[in-house]
Amino acid sequence: MGLRSRYLCALLLVIVTIVGSISSITYFRAHQEVNSVLRILSDNEGEMPARMIPNQPQLFSQPHFTRESLYQYRYFSATLNRQNKRMAIQDDHILSVTPGEIQKLTQRVLKRQRTQGRIFYKQTVYAYRVKNNGGKINVVFLDESLMLTKAREVTYLGIFLGTISLLLYTVVLVLFSNSAIRPIIQAEKRQKEFITNAGHELKTPLSVISANTEMQELLNGENDLTKSTKEQVGRLTKLINYFVSLARLQEQPQMTLSVIDASQITNQVADNFKNVILQDGKHFKKSVTSDLAVRANEHYFYELVSILLDNANKYCDPHGDVFLNLKLGKRKKNVILSVTNSFVDGKNVDYNRFFERFYREDKARTVSKKKSGYGIGLSMAQSIVKSFGGQIKASYSNGKISFIVTIKRQIKNK
């Protein structure tokens, strides 16, 4: 997702939150107003109070009424005795409902045996309230269209203004974002180009140093000085290759992906690393389910498995275990690649930070100075997995650390 898309999504989220909150509060206040008016009418047997309603402290959610303000509402009521024989109907404040219809509505409400609720009649919703007054039953009906219409108008106005704001912001963003973002994009591009160019330039003197060291060994034999020089040349060459690979990976966000045989590639990498791990005095096991396919780049998937196995071998405890596993997820929709190694002293290590570039944790990096890493491999692995649309995480349990990759499964074309 591009930078503009993130800004638009953020603004849309803000607008939806504001409009949704205003609409919810407006509808809540409208229903509170309906209930309050019904309560006032019910307490006065369906009539307006004879005197002005005394001013009382009002909560935020409760509307404030005066005797005059009550005349804006449309309502009617019926008062019956215990045998449901009509005694009186009050319809002075309604024109669309006849006394006969009021009697039918009252009987419908009484059959429900509920003290309050809503009833639909002639495309109008009436809120009602039933109250027992001694030997009488008073039923008050209130047309709530006025209050709900106001709430709907506020909602529509909020949606309209929110849409206009989003469109205006989009226009402004398109017109002015290029000039604002261009320096950042250019700086990032120059940085990547510098890494790539510097990597290529550094390889030449390293090749010369390596050749001179080998010549010196031919003339004078190998010694600690030449051996150390070759080791440092190898380390620096590997570091440069990491830099160049990471820069190239970031330079092509639209990586060419295809359906590849993950099982075959994983087996190939595992076979290449097996002897290296065994020569370091560690135990290696693998479990690879056959014919598992994912949508990825073949070269970078190979690189991903290599990074994880190299990392596991590098930080595995002496004479510890390295285990590689490729299998289907529980629902058989994902392919799970996990690489686990023994790491007894890893209880208090923040494994999530391992994916930060150049991150170094003393407890995790003291296995061997000779094989210490650069803090780039796992960051590169995370970038590769994201390019595949997958996820990678680290977990620690029972003295073992695992790096788990989840990628959506694909069906191979036969």
XYZ file of N, CA, C and O in Angstrom, residues 57-247:
764
model
N -32.075 19.335 37.545
C -30.773 19.038 36.920
C -30.923 17.933 35.885
O -31.498 16.886 36.153
N -30.417 18.181 34.692
C -30.540 17.234 33.600
C -29.187 16.615 33.288
O -28.171 17.301 33.280
N -29.194 15.326 33.022
C -27.988 14.649 32.569
C -27.768 14.934 31.100
O -28.652 15.414 30.390
N -26.561 14.623 30.612
C -26.229 14.869 29.203
C -27.182 14.133 28.273
O -27.574 14.626 27.223
N -27.577 12.911 28.662
C -28.402 12.084 27.793
C -29.891 12.376 27.919
O -30.698 11.771 27.230
N -30.288 13.295 28.804
C -31.700 13.569 29.014
C -32.059 14.943 28.461
O -31.409 15.937 28.780
N -33.130 15.033 27.611
C -33.520 16.329 27.062
C -34.196 17.187 28.116
O -34.773 16.687 29.087
N -34.174 18.499 27.917
C -34.808 19.436 28.836
C -36.134 19.879 28.231
O -36.205 20.279 27.073
N -37.224 19.815 29.014
C -38.548 20.144 28.519
C -39.116 21.330 29.287
O -38.840 21.537 30.473
N -39.967 22.083 28.559
C -40.863 23.054 29.181
C -42.272 22.706 28.721
O -42.469 21.886 27.814
N -43.279 23.339 29.310
C -44.655 23.029 28.919
C -44.903 23.405 27.468
O -45.624 22.714 26.737
N -44.296 24.490 27.016
C -44.470 24.903 25.633
C -43.814 23.924 24.657
O -44.351 23.639 23.586
N -42.633 23.428 25.016
C -41.919 22.542 24.093
C -42.647 21.228 23.877
O -42.477 20.568 22.852
N -43.515 20.818 24.810
C -44.241 19.568 24.664
C -45.309 19.625 23.577
O -45.771 18.589 23.104
N -45.690 20.844 23.160
C -46.740 20.971 22.152
C -46.258 20.623 20.751
O -47.052 20.559 19.820
N -44.983 20.428 20.576
C -44.477 20.088 19.246
C -44.702 18.617 18.892
O -44.585 18.235 17.725
N -45.053 17.791 19.862
C -45.160 16.350 19.629
C -46.573 15.959 19.222
O -47.556 16.633 19.543
N -46.674 14.822 18.487
C -47.958 14.271 18.068
C -48.193 12.973 18.846
O -47.402 12.035 18.730
N -49.297 12.959 19.597
C -49.542 11.810 20.462
C -51.040 11.626 20.659
O -51.859 12.517 20.347
N -51.427 10.486 21.185
C -52.805 10.193 21.551
C -52.778 9.131 22.636
O -51.737 8.471 22.846
N -53.907 8.934 23.290
C -53.948 7.977 24.400
C -55.348 7.410 24.549
O -56.330 7.971 24.034
N -55.414 6.308 25.267
C -56.700 5.672 25.587
C -56.649 5.184 27.020
O -55.622 4.649 27.473
N -57.767 5.382 27.719
C -57.871 4.942 29.112
C -59.008 3.942 29.208
O -60.134 4.226 28.783
N -58.701 2.758 29.749
C -59.675 1.679 29.837
C -59.768 1.177 31.266
O -58.850 1.387 32.080
N -60.916 0.487 31.553
C -61.030 -0.155 32.856
C -60.441 -1.557 32.782
O -59.932 -1.978 31.754
N -60.552 -2.302 33.851
C -59.933 -3.619 33.927
C -60.555 -4.613 32.935
O -59.912 -5.561 32.524
N -61.799 -4.370 32.538
C -62.455 -5.266 31.596
C -62.202 -4.840 30.143
O -62.845 -5.335 29.219
N -61.266 -3.922 29.952
C -60.890 -3.436 28.628
C -62.053 -2.764 27.884
O -62.138 -2.788 26.663
N -62.984 -2.195 28.649
C -64.047 -1.401 28.044
C -63.590 0.049 27.930
O -63.067 0.608 28.875
N -63.759 0.629 26.729
C -63.249 1.975 26.483
C -63.931 2.962 27.410
O -65.155 2.991 27.512
N -63.140 3.795 28.052
C -63.675 4.842 28.909
C -63.428 6.223 28.306
O -64.312 7.061 28.326
N -62.201 6.404 27.750
C -61.905 7.730 27.189
C -60.770 7.622 26.188
O -59.860 6.809 26.357
N -60.852 8.459 25.162
C -59.782 8.550 24.160
C -59.380 10.007 24.031
O -60.241 10.888 23.896
N -58.109 10.268 24.066
C -57.579 11.626 23.924
C -56.854 11.711 22.586
O -55.804 11.108 22.401
N -57.412 12.418 21.591
C -56.824 12.511 20.254
C -56.726 13.942 19.753
O -56.739 14.197 18.546
N -56.638 14.901 20.673
C -56.557 16.306 20.278
C -55.251 16.641 19.573
O -55.169 17.636 18.850
N -54.210 15.829 19.772
C -52.890 16.159 19.229
C -52.483 15.206 18.113
O -51.297 14.996 17.885
N -53.470 14.633 17.436
C -53.191 13.759 16.300
C -54.324 13.906 15.288
O -55.497 14.046 15.662
N -53.998 13.917 13.993
C -55.006 14.046 12.953
C -55.110 12.804 12.071
O -56.132 12.564 11.440
N -54.029 12.035 12.003
C -53.977 10.918 11.053
C -54.559 9.631 11.598
O -54.615 8.627 10.881
N -54.992 9.606 12.858
C -55.528 8.388 13.466
C -56.910 8.701 14.038
O -57.067 9.637 14.831
N -57.904 7.913 13.646
C -59.273 8.116 14.124
C -59.469 7.420 15.465
O -58.686 6.537 15.844
N -60.542 7.805 16.199
C -60.805 7.128 17.485
C -60.963 5.621 17.344
O -60.506 4.861 18.203
N -61.607 5.175 16.259
C -61.746 3.732 16.071
C -60.397 3.050 15.876
O -60.158 1.939 16.385
N -59.521 3.694 15.158
C -58.181 3.134 14.942
C -57.377 3.141 16.233
O -56.589 2.223 16.486
N -57.620 4.167 17.050
C -56.924 4.222 18.340
C -57.337 3.044 19.208
O -56.507 2.422 19.891
N -58.639 2.707 19.170
C -59.119 1.585 19.958
C -58.485 0.272 19.481
O -58.077 -0.569 20.295
N -58.355 0.086 18.152
C -57.740 -1.124 17.625
C -56.262 -1.209 18.004
O -55.759 -2.272 18.380
N -55.563 -0.089 17.899
C -54.146 -0.074 18.277
C -53.972 -0.391 19.750
O -53.041 -1.101 20.151
N -54.890 0.137 20.574
C -54.804 -0.124 22.014
C -54.978 -1.618 22.304
O -54.262 -2.196 23.129
N -55.940 -2.253 21.636
C -56.144 -3.679 21.841
C -54.927 -4.491 21.382
O -54.537 -5.471 22.033
N -54.292 -4.083 20.281
C -53.073 -4.765 19.811
C -51.961 -4.664 20.838
O -51.235 -5.631 21.102
N -51.825 -3.498 21.427
C -50.770 -3.287 22.422
C -51.035 -4.112 23.672
O -50.126 -4.738 24.238
N -52.309 -4.131 24.132
C -52.626 -4.873 25.359
C -52.419 -6.373 25.168
O -52.078 -7.076 26.122
N -52.633 -6.879 23.938
C -52.402 -8.293 23.684
C -50.926 -8.658 23.805
O -50.579 -9.803 24.094
N -50.064 -7.713 23.585
C -48.619 -7.981 23.705
C -48.187 -8.173 25.150
O -47.141 -8.757 25.422
N -48.972 -7.599 26.078
C -48.661 -7.698 27.510
C -47.256 -7.165 27.821
O -46.496 -7.762 28.566
N -46.959 -6.031 27.232
C -45.685 -5.353 27.490
C -45.978 -3.922 27.911
O -46.913 -3.283 27.398
N -45.172 -3.412 28.823
C -45.428 -2.064 29.338
C -44.951 -0.969 28.386
O -45.420 0.171 28.481
N -44.051 -1.283 27.484
C -43.613 -0.277 26.528
C -43.012 -0.953 25.306
O -42.619 -2.127 25.352
N -42.964 -0.210 24.208
C -42.428 -0.756 22.972
C -42.778 0.132 21.805
O -43.076 1.323 21.969
N -42.798 -0.456 20.605
C -43.103 0.288 19.387
C -44.048 -0.529 18.521
O -43.968 -1.759 18.493
N -44.913 0.189 17.777
C -45.875 -0.458 16.908
C -45.928 0.308 15.589
O -45.865 1.556 15.572
N -46.022 -0.430 14.491
C -46.018 0.183 13.159
C -47.444 0.226 12.631
O -48.156 -0.787 12.622
N -47.851 1.433 12.184
C -49.210 1.593 11.680
C -49.226 2.685 10.618
O -48.758 3.810 10.853
N -49.702 2.349 9.431
C -49.801 3.294 8.312
C -48.469 3.989 8.037
O -48.381 5.226 8.000
N -47.413 3.168 7.893
C -46.073 3.655 7.557
C -45.511 4.630 8.591
O -44.662 5.462 8.290
N -46.019 4.523 9.798
C -45.542 5.374 10.889
C -45.250 4.498 12.099
O -46.000 3.564 12.404
N -44.179 4.809 12.782
C -43.806 4.080 13.991
C -44.254 4.884 15.202
O -43.915 6.069 15.332
N -45.046 4.242 16.065
C -45.510 4.871 17.294
C -44.873 4.157 18.484
O -44.916 2.926 18.577
N -44.276 4.931 19.357
C -43.800 4.378 20.625
C -44.965 4.419 21.607
O -45.763 5.366 21.596
N -45.087 3.405 22.446
C -46.210 3.372 23.387
C -45.711 3.037 24.787
O -44.633 2.486 24.969
N -46.557 3.382 25.739
C -46.254 3.101 27.148
C -47.573 2.770 27.850
O -48.558 3.496 27.690
N -47.597 1.675 28.602
C -48.788 1.216 29.325
C -48.561 1.416 30.816
O -47.515 1.017 31.345
N -49.583 2.029 31.471
C -49.452 2.267 32.907
C -50.773 1.977 33.600
O -51.843 2.367 33.111
N -50.693 1.285 34.710
C -51.870 0.992 35.520
C -52.072 2.105 36.539
O -51.171 2.413 37.334
N -53.253 2.702 36.518
C -53.597 3.746 37.477
C -54.819 3.288 38.275
O -55.965 3.561 37.896
N -54.578 2.577 39.331
C -55.684 2.070 40.137
C -56.492 1.065 39.354
O -55.991 0.027 38.934
N -57.743 1.373 39.093
C -58.599 0.470 38.339
C -58.598 0.766 36.860
O -59.436 0.228 36.125
N -57.723 1.632 36.409
C -57.672 2.017 35.010
C -56.338 1.605 34.379
O -55.334 1.469 35.060
N -56.408 1.455 33.075
C -55.193 1.182 32.294
C -55.050 2.292 31.266
O -55.955 2.498 30.446
N -53.953 2.995 31.349
C -53.713 4.111 30.436
C -52.626 3.723 29.424
O -51.543 3.286 29.810
N -52.937 3.871 28.127
C -51.994 3.568 27.045
C -51.733 4.851 26.270
O -52.680 5.448 25.720
N -50.480 5.262 26.234
C -50.083 6.493 25.542
C -49.270 6.124 24.310
O -48.367 5.285 24.373
N -49.602 6.755 23.182
C -48.888 6.541 21.923
C -48.217 7.845 21.513
O -48.824 8.922 21.616
N -46.988 7.746 21.014
C -46.250 8.939 20.573
C -45.659 8.691 19.197
O -44.965 7.683 18.985
N -45.940 9.585 18.257
C -45.341 9.517 16.921
C -43.883 9.961 17.032
O -43.592 11.135 17.289
N -42.950 8.994 16.839
C -41.534 9.318 17.014
C -40.849 9.725 15.702
O -39.630 9.844 15.650
N -41.645 9.953 14.652
C -41.062 10.318 13.353
C -40.275 11.606 13.431
O -39.212 11.749 12.805
N -40.788 12.589 14.186
C -40.125 13.888 14.272
C -38.713 13.754 14.828
O -37.752 14.268 14.254
N -38.557 13.028 15.925
C -37.241 12.884 16.548
C -36.285 12.074 15.667
O -35.134 12.437 15.486
N -36.797 10.968 15.089
C -35.917 10.127 14.273
C -35.556 10.807 12.956
O -34.470 10.580 12.418
N -36.465 11.632 12.430
C -36.140 12.379 11.215
C -34.985 13.329 11.462
O -34.079 13.474 10.627
N -34.980 13.982 12.604
C -33.857 14.858 12.950
C -32.549 14.072 13.031
O -31.512 14.527 12.551
N -32.608 12.884 13.638
C -31.404 12.056 13.760
C -30.903 11.622 12.381
O -29.693 11.633 12.112
N -31.850 11.242 11.503
C -31.432 10.846 10.146
C -30.826 12.017 9.383
O -29.850 11.855 8.639
N -31.387 13.200 9.550
C -30.844 14.376 8.867
C -29.414 14.654 9.317
O -28.553 15.011 8.506
N -29.161 14.499 10.613
C -27.799 14.699 11.119
C -26.854 13.659 10.518
O -25.730 13.969 10.113
N -27.320 12.411 10.423
C -26.480 11.348 9.841
C -26.187 11.620 8.374
O -25.037 11.519 7.925
N -27.219 11.964 7.599
C -27.027 12.240 6.175
C -26.095 13.434 5.968
O -25.248 13.435 5.072
N -26.273 14.463 6.813
C -25.406 15.636 6.702
C -23.964 15.267 7.021
O -23.028 15.718 6.340
N -23.769 14.423 8.036
C -22.418 13.991 8.376
C -21.778 13.195 7.261
O -20.595 13.383 6.932
N -22.557 12.275 6.647
C -22.028 11.485 5.526
C -21.687 12.386 4.344
O -20.634 12.226 3.701
N -22.564 13.348 4.060
C -22.322 14.264 2.937
C -21.054 15.091 3.171
O -20.178 15.173 2.294
N -20.938 15.687 4.351
C -19.750 16.510 4.641
C -18.493 15.654 4.695
O -17.416 16.089 4.256
N -18.610 14.428 5.221
C -17.452 13.542 5.260
C -16.992 13.163 3.868
O -15.780 13.127 3.591
N -17.944 12.887 2.967
C -17.590 12.549 1.587
C -16.923 13.726 0.887
O -15.920 13.562 0.188
N -17.496 14.930 1.071
C -16.892 16.132 0.471
C -15.476 16.342 1.007
O -14.540 16.641 0.245
N -15.287 16.155 2.319
C -13.953 16.334 2.917
C -12.962 15.332 2.352
O -11.813 15.673 2.050
N -13.417 14.084 2.188
C -12.535 13.049 1.654
C -12.146 13.355 0.209
O -10.975 13.203 -0.176
N -13.101 13.824 -0.593
C -12.805 14.164 -1.987
C -11.839 15.345 -2.071
O -10.882 15.331 -2.866
N -12.094 16.380 -1.267
C -11.200 17.546 -1.278
C -9.792 17.161 -0.827
O -8.792 17.609 -1.400
N -9.720 16.328 0.205
C -8.406 15.896 0.696
C -7.677 15.078 -0.367
O -6.464 15.213 -0.531
N -8.434 14.249 -1.095
C -7.821 13.450 -2.165
C -7.244 14.345 -3.244
O -6.123 14.129 -3.723
N -8.013 15.377 -3.625
C -7.531 16.308 -4.652
C -6.273 17.024 -4.185
O -5.273 17.137 -4.910
N -6.310 17.523 -2.942
C -5.134 18.231 -2.405
C -3.938 17.302 -2.309
O -2.805 17.685 -2.634
N -4.189 16.061 -1.890
C -3.102 15.102 -1.746
C -2.464 14.790 -3.095
O -1.236 14.724 -3.223
N -3.301 14.617 -4.121
C -2.770 14.317 -5.456
C -1.984 15.499 -6.010
O -0.934 15.337 -6.634
N -2.480 16.721 -5.765
C -1.837 17.909 -6.338
C -0.522 18.253 -5.664
O 0.434 18.695 -6.308
N -0.467 18.052 -4.339
C 0.696 18.541 -3.596
C 1.590 17.445 -3.024
O 2.687 17.742 -2.551
N 1.117 16.178 -3.058
C 1.931 15.136 -2.430
C 3.213 14.863 -3.200
O 4.238 14.512 -2.605
N 3.159 14.983 -4.531
C 4.353 14.687 -5.327
C 5.525 15.570 -4.909
O 6.645 15.099 -4.714
N 5.253 16.862 -4.774
C 6.337 17.777 -4.392
C 6.800 17.543 -2.965
O 7.964 17.758 -2.633
N 5.879 17.080 -2.088
C 6.248 16.858 -0.691
C 6.978 15.535 -0.497
O 7.903 15.424 0.308
N 6.560 14.510 -1.259
C 7.115 13.171 -1.071
C 8.335 12.938 -1.956
O 9.189 12.117 -1.627
N 8.441 13.688 -3.064
C 9.523 13.442 -4.017
C 10.904 13.462 -3.368
O 11.737 12.585 -3.649
N 11.237 14.457 -2.491
C 12.575 14.443 -1.867
C 12.843 13.175 -1.056
O 13.967 12.660 -1.051
N 11.801 12.667 -0.374
C 11.980 11.457 0.431
C 12.254 10.266 -0.475
O 13.144 9.444 -0.218
N 11.470 10.169 -1.568
C 11.659 9.061 -2.503
C 13.035 9.126 -3.143
O 13.734 8.109 -3.280
N 13.447 10.342 -3.539
C 14.753 10.485 -4.176
C 15.888 10.150 -3.212
O 16.879 9.517 -3.601
N 15.738 10.587 -1.955
C 16.778 10.289 -0.961
C 16.891 8.789 -0.726
O 18.000 8.241 -0.642
N 15.731 8.112 -0.643
C 15.759 6.663 -0.444
C 16.359 5.960 -1.659
O 17.122 5.003 -1.523
N 16.041 6.461 -2.854
C 16.576 5.871 -4.073
C 18.092 6.044 -4.144
O 18.833 5.109 -4.496
N 18.562 7.257 -3.796
C 20.013 7.506 -3.800
C 20.718 6.633 -2.778
O 21.836 6.148 -3.018
N 20.053 6.400 -1.631
C 20.657 5.549 -0.602
C 20.823 4.118 -1.103
O 21.875 3.499 -0.919
N 19.782 3.592 -1.768
C 19.859 2.236 -2.296
C 20.901 2.134 -3.400
O 21.652 1.152 -3.480
N 20.938 3.171 -4.264
C 21.931 3.163 -5.331
C 23.343 3.226 -4.759
O 24.266 2.573 -5.267
N 23.516 4.005 -3.687
C 24.836 4.113 -3.066
C 25.271 2.758 -2.503
O 26.436 2.351 -2.676
N 24.334 2.051 -1.839
C 24.679 0.740 -1.275
C 25.091 -0.216 -2.376
O 26.098 -0.935 -2.269
N 24.307 -0.235 -3.463
C 24.618 -1.149 -4.568
C 25.964 -0.803 -5.205
O 26.812 -1.682 -5.430
N 26.167 0.491 -5.505
C 27.424 0.908 -6.158
C 28.618 0.708 -5.241
O 29.684 0.243 -5.680
N 28.443 1.059 -3.964
C 29.551 0.892 -3.027
C 29.907 -0.576 -2.860
O 31.089 -0.939 -2.740
N 28.863 -1.433 -2.865
C 29.125 -2.865 -2.749
C 29.977 -3.379 -3.892
O 30.932 -4.140 -3.686
N 29.647 -2.936 -5.121
C 30.425 -3.373 -6.277
C 31.849 -2.812 -6.242
O 32.813 -3.500 -6.606
N 31.987 -1.561 -5.802
C 33.319 -0.945 -5.743
C 34.199 -1.612 -4.694
O 35.416 -1.736 -4.871
N 33.597 -2.041 -3.587
C 34.386 -2.648 -2.512
C 34.846 -4.064 -2.866
O 35.835 -4.553 -2.308
N 34.104 -4.710 -3.759
C 34.481 -6.077 -4.109
C 35.840 -6.144 -4.805
O 36.581 -7.120 -4.642
N 36.180 -5.099 -5.556
C 37.466 -5.104 -6.274
C 38.657 -5.091 -5.320
O 39.544 -5.958 -5.415
N 38.760 -4.140 -4.388
C 39.906 -4.185 -3.461
C 39.919 -5.439 -2.590
O 40.991 -5.935 -2.239
N 38.737 -5.967 -2.260
C 38.704 -7.198 -1.472
C 39.280 -8.367 -2.274
O 39.988 -9.223 -1.726
N 38.965 -8.402 -3.556
C 39.525 -9.460 -4.407
C 41.044 -9.343 -4.487
O 41.768 -10.353 -4.461
N 41.541 -8.102 -4.556
C 42.993 -7.882 -4.605
C 43.642 -8.319 -3.300
O 44.692 -8.989 -3.285
N 43.018 -7.947 -2.170
C 43.564 -8.331 -0.861
C 43.585 -9.842 -0.728
O 44.557 -10.442 -0.239
N 42.492 -10.500 -1.156
C 42.425 -11.956 -1.084
C 43.503 -12.604 -1.956
O 44.179 -13.561 -1.534
N 43.713 -12.061 -3.176
C 44.727 -12.623 -4.081
C 46.127 -12.418 -3.520
O 46.981 -13.323 -3.589
N 46.383 -11.235 -2.978
C 47.705 -10.969 -2.393
C 47.977 -11.870 -1.197
O 49.119 -12.335 -0.994
N 46.935 -12.129 -0.398
C 47.105 -13.001 0.765
C 47.437 -14.428 0.329
O 48.300 -15.093 0.916
N 46.729 -14.893 -0.699
C 47.006 -16.235 -1.207
C 48.414 -16.332 -1.793
O 49.116 -17.354 -1.620
N 48.861 -15.254 -2.471
C 50.232 -15.245 -3.010
C 51.251 -15.276 -1.887
O 52.282 -15.979 -1.972
N 50.997 -14.518 -0.838
C 51.919 -14.507 0.300
C 51.993 -15.874 0.950
O 53.068 -16.309 1.393
N 50.864 -16.594 1.011
C 50.875 -17.930 1.582
C 51.660 -18.899 0.698
O 52.343 -19.804 1.215
N 51.593 -18.713 -0.627
C 52.363 -19.570 -1.523
C 53.861 -19.354 -1.348
O 54.665 -20.292 -1.446
N 54.265 -18.102 -1.081
C 55.692 -17.782 -0.948
C 56.225 -18.121 0.447
O 57.328 -18.670 0.582
N 55.436 -17.772 1.471
C 55.953 -17.889 2.842
C 55.191 -18.889 3.706
O 55.518 -19.083 4.877
N 54.114 -19.464 3.132
C 53.327 -20.415 3.929
C 52.242 -19.701 4.731
O 52.293 -18.485 4.961
N 51.267 -20.491 5.172
C 50.150 -19.917 5.949
C 50.592 -19.632 7.374
O 51.316 -20.411 8.002
N 50.172 -18.480 7.906
C 50.434 -18.138 9.303
C 49.186 -17.471 9.885
O 48.172 -17.278 9.189
N 49.273 -17.115 11.149
C 48.105 -16.516 11.813
C 47.665 -15.221 11.144
O 46.464 -14.919 11.070
N 48.617 -14.441 10.645
C 48.277 -13.157 10.014
C 47.489 -13.360 8.726
O 46.447 -12.732 8.505
N 47.960 -14.253 7.851
C 47.262 -14.494 6.579
C 45.914 -15.179 6.820
O 44.932 -14.900 6.117
N 45.891 -16.066 7.805
C 44.644 -16.751 8.118
C 43.588 -15.759 8.600
O 42.414 -15.797 8.182
N 43.991 -14.824 9.480
C 43.075 -13.796 9.979
C 42.625 -12.876 8.858
O 41.447 -12.488 8.790
N 43.531 -12.535 7.968
C 43.173 -11.653 6.841
C 42.125 -12.300 5.957
O 41.152 -11.659 5.544
N 42.297 -13.586 5.650
C 41.326 -14.280 4.805
C 39.958 -14.368 5.483
O 38.925 -14.225 4.822
N 39.975 -14.594 6.794
C 38.702 -14.659 7.507
C 37.967 -13.329 7.454
O 36.750 -13.274 7.216
N 38.694 -12.235 7.659
C 38.055 -10.915 7.640
C 37.595 -10.534 6.233
O 36.551 -9.899 6.063
N 38.356 -10.943 5.219
C 37.932 -10.705 3.832
C 36.636 -11.462 3.548
O 35.716 -10.946 2.919
N 36.567 -12.702 4.037
C 35.353 -13.495 3.846
C 34.161 -12.879 4.539
O 33.052 -12.821 3.988
N 34.369 -12.407 5.780
C 33.277 -11.761 6.527
C 32.805 -10.497 5.827
O 31.602 -10.254 5.684
N 33.741 -9.681 5.386
C 33.380 -8.432 4.727
C 32.690 -8.690 3.390
O 31.735 -7.988 3.020
N 33.139 -9.701 2.662
C 32.493 -10.052 1.393
C 31.050 -10.495 1.622
O 30.134 -10.102 0.888
N 30.849 -11.297 2.654
C 29.502 -11.762 2.971
C 28.601 -10.602 3.387
O 27.429 -10.527 2.992
N 29.166 -9.663 4.151
C 28.399 -8.491 4.579
C 27.996 -7.638 3.380
O 26.854 -7.175 3.275
N 28.914 -7.442 2.437
C 28.612 -6.655 1.231
C 27.530 -7.335 0.418
O 26.611 -6.684 -0.108
N 27.613 -8.651 0.302
C 26.595 -9.383 -0.443
C 25.212 -9.234 0.196
O 24.200 -9.122 -0.502
N 25.176 -9.210 1.532
C 23.923 -8.969 2.227
C 23.363 -7.597 1.879
O 22.167 -7.444 1.583
N 24.234 -6.578 1.936
C 23.806 -5.221 1.623
C 23.236 -5.128 0.209
O 22.177 -4.556 -0.027
N 23.956 -5.686 -0.739
C 23.531 -5.614 -2.145
C 22.212 -6.371 -2.345
O 21.299 -5.886 -3.036
N 22.088 -7.553 -1.751
C 20.858 -8.332 -1.892
C 19.669 -7.611 -1.281
O 18.565 -7.581 -1.849
N 19.875 -6.985 -0.108
C 18.795 -6.263 0.546
C 18.383 -5.042 -0.261
O 17.198 -4.736 -0.403
N 19.355 -4.325 -0.822
C 19.054 -3.153 -1.647
C 18.284 -3.556 -2.890
O 17.309 -2.902 -3.281
